[in-house]
XYZ file of N, CA and C in Angstrom:
159
model
N -9.428 -20.717 0.307
C -8.486 -19.827 0.702
C -8.808 -19.149 1.700
N -8.140 -18.796 2.667
C -8.481 -17.403 3.437
C -8.694 -16.058 3.263
N -8.745 -14.853 3.601
C -8.707 -14.162 3.250
C -7.869 -13.383 4.648
N -5.945 -12.606 3.283
C -5.315 -11.827 4.549
C -5.893 -10.529 3.874
N -5.254 -9.975 5.339
C -6.097 -8.385 4.855
C -4.335 -8.140 6.098
N -3.891 -6.400 5.549
C -2.465 -6.105 5.751
C -2.724 -4.911 5.728
N -2.464 -4.365 7.042
C -2.813 -2.787 7.302
C -1.404 -2.345 7.415
N -1.332 -1.125 6.913
C -0.232 0.091 6.320
C -0.112 0.933 6.909
N -0.107 1.474 7.610
C 0.366 3.307 7.957
C 0.951 4.169 7.463
N 0.649 5.006 6.498
C 1.946 5.639 5.546
C 1.680 7.332 6.035
N 2.637 7.117 6.190
C 2.899 9.093 6.119
C 4.565 9.606 5.411
N 3.676 10.123 5.075
C 4.414 11.434 3.017
C 5.652 10.562 2.707
N 4.958 9.117 2.655
C 6.103 7.856 2.347
C 6.186 7.648 0.326
N 5.931 8.666 -0.438
C 5.045 8.452 -1.912
C 6.727 7.963 -2.207
N 8.147 7.777 -1.967
C 9.223 7.573 -2.319
C 8.975 5.650 -2.220
N 8.093 5.170 -1.465
C 8.120 3.831 -1.238
C 6.961 2.917 -1.847
N 5.773 3.752 -2.369
C 4.585 3.198 -1.682
C 5.115 2.337 -3.066
N 5.550 2.457 -4.534
C 5.719 2.196 -5.693
C 6.607 0.682 -5.173
N 7.606 0.611 -4.628
C 8.441 -0.437 -4.325
C 7.805 -1.393 -3.545
N 6.450 -0.657 -2.877
C 6.395 -1.653 -1.914
C 4.911 -1.871 -2.710
N 4.201 -1.508 -3.447
C 3.654 -2.103 -4.699
C 3.677 -3.554 -5.049
N 5.082 -3.102 -5.836
C 5.621 -4.515 -5.998
C 6.050 -5.381 -5.282
N 6.666 -5.113 -4.203
C 6.289 -6.730 -2.354
C 5.624 -7.028 -2.871
N 4.497 -6.401 -2.415
C 2.554 -6.719 -2.037
C 2.800 -7.870 -3.004
N 2.676 -6.927 -4.343
C 2.009 -8.633 -5.496
C 3.188 -9.203 -5.965
N 4.836 -9.129 -5.707
C 5.329 -10.455 -5.488
C 4.902 -11.063 -4.440
N 3.629 -11.398 -4.060
C 3.712 -11.851 -2.861
C 3.368 -13.544 -3.960
N 2.454 -13.105 -4.674
C 1.260 -13.581 -5.274
C 0.272 -14.373 -4.567
N 0.179 -14.156 -3.900
C -1.686 -14.862 -2.618
C -2.512 -13.797 -3.294
N -4.161 -15.038 -3.788
C -4.965 -14.179 -4.917
C -5.627 -13.787 -3.729
N -6.683 -13.804 -3.003
C -6.895 -13.780 -1.201
C -6.707 -12.047 -0.876
N -6.538 -11.047 -1.322
C -5.281 -10.337 -0.613
C -6.115 -8.968 -0.590
N -6.049 -9.189 0.741
C -6.312 -7.277 1.101
C -5.910 -6.056 1.892
N -5.738 -4.999 1.167
C -4.504 -4.267 1.590
C -5.484 -2.989 1.841
N -5.734 -2.762 3.432
C -5.570 -1.412 3.775
C -4.660 -0.092 4.049
N -4.148 1.187 3.896
C -3.606 1.764 3.380
C -4.408 3.273 4.012
N -3.880 3.088 5.563
C -4.288 4.526 6.161
C -2.621 5.042 6.154
N -3.418 6.247 5.309
C -2.598 7.639 5.199
C -3.093 8.900 6.624
N -1.304 9.194 6.857
C -1.883 9.518 8.442
C -1.545 10.724 7.941
N -2.272 11.361 7.261
C -2.127 12.986 6.594
C -0.568 13.546 5.783
N -0.213 12.710 5.238
C 0.519 13.059 4.280
C 0.635 14.360 3.206
N 1.714 15.211 3.450
C 2.352 16.310 3.534
C 2.358 16.101 2.119
N 2.737 14.664 1.170
C 3.352 14.681 -0.328
C 2.225 14.244 -0.826
N 2.326 13.310 -2.049
C 1.969 12.427 -3.221
C 0.973 11.251 -2.824
N 1.576 11.174 -1.625
C 1.145 9.590 -0.654
C -0.436 9.094 -1.616
N -1.883 9.965 -0.760
C -3.017 9.776 -1.262
C -3.176 9.922 -3.268
N -2.121 10.713 -4.438
C -2.602 10.445 -5.453
C -2.131 8.466 -6.243
N -0.526 7.987 -5.035
C -0.208 8.174 -5.308
C -1.295 6.178 -5.392
N -1.407 5.854 -3.971
C -2.035 4.956 -3.272
C -3.488 4.891 -4.728
N -4.213 6.289 -4.832
C -5.419 5.404 -6.266
C -4.282 5.465 -7.202
N -3.752 5.270 -7.641
C -3.608 4.946 -8.749
C -2.803 3.542 -8.935
N -2.062 3.448 -7.804
C -1.875 1.681 -7.233
C -3.181 0.855 -6.954
N -4.416 1.342 -6.251
C -5.734 0.790 -6.971
C -6.571 0.663 -7.833
C-alpha cells in the first residue's frame, strides 16, 4: 500500500477543521499522512489541530 500525503494550508479555519478531519477519516485509507500548514491563524486553529492529532 502506497503512502498518500495530503498537504493542507489553513488560515483561521477553526470552524472547518472538525468537518475536514471527519471527511479525511471517512476516506478509510490506512497509509495516509496529513500535513497541516498553519499560516499564522489568529483563532484556535493550532489548538484544534493538536487535539485532532
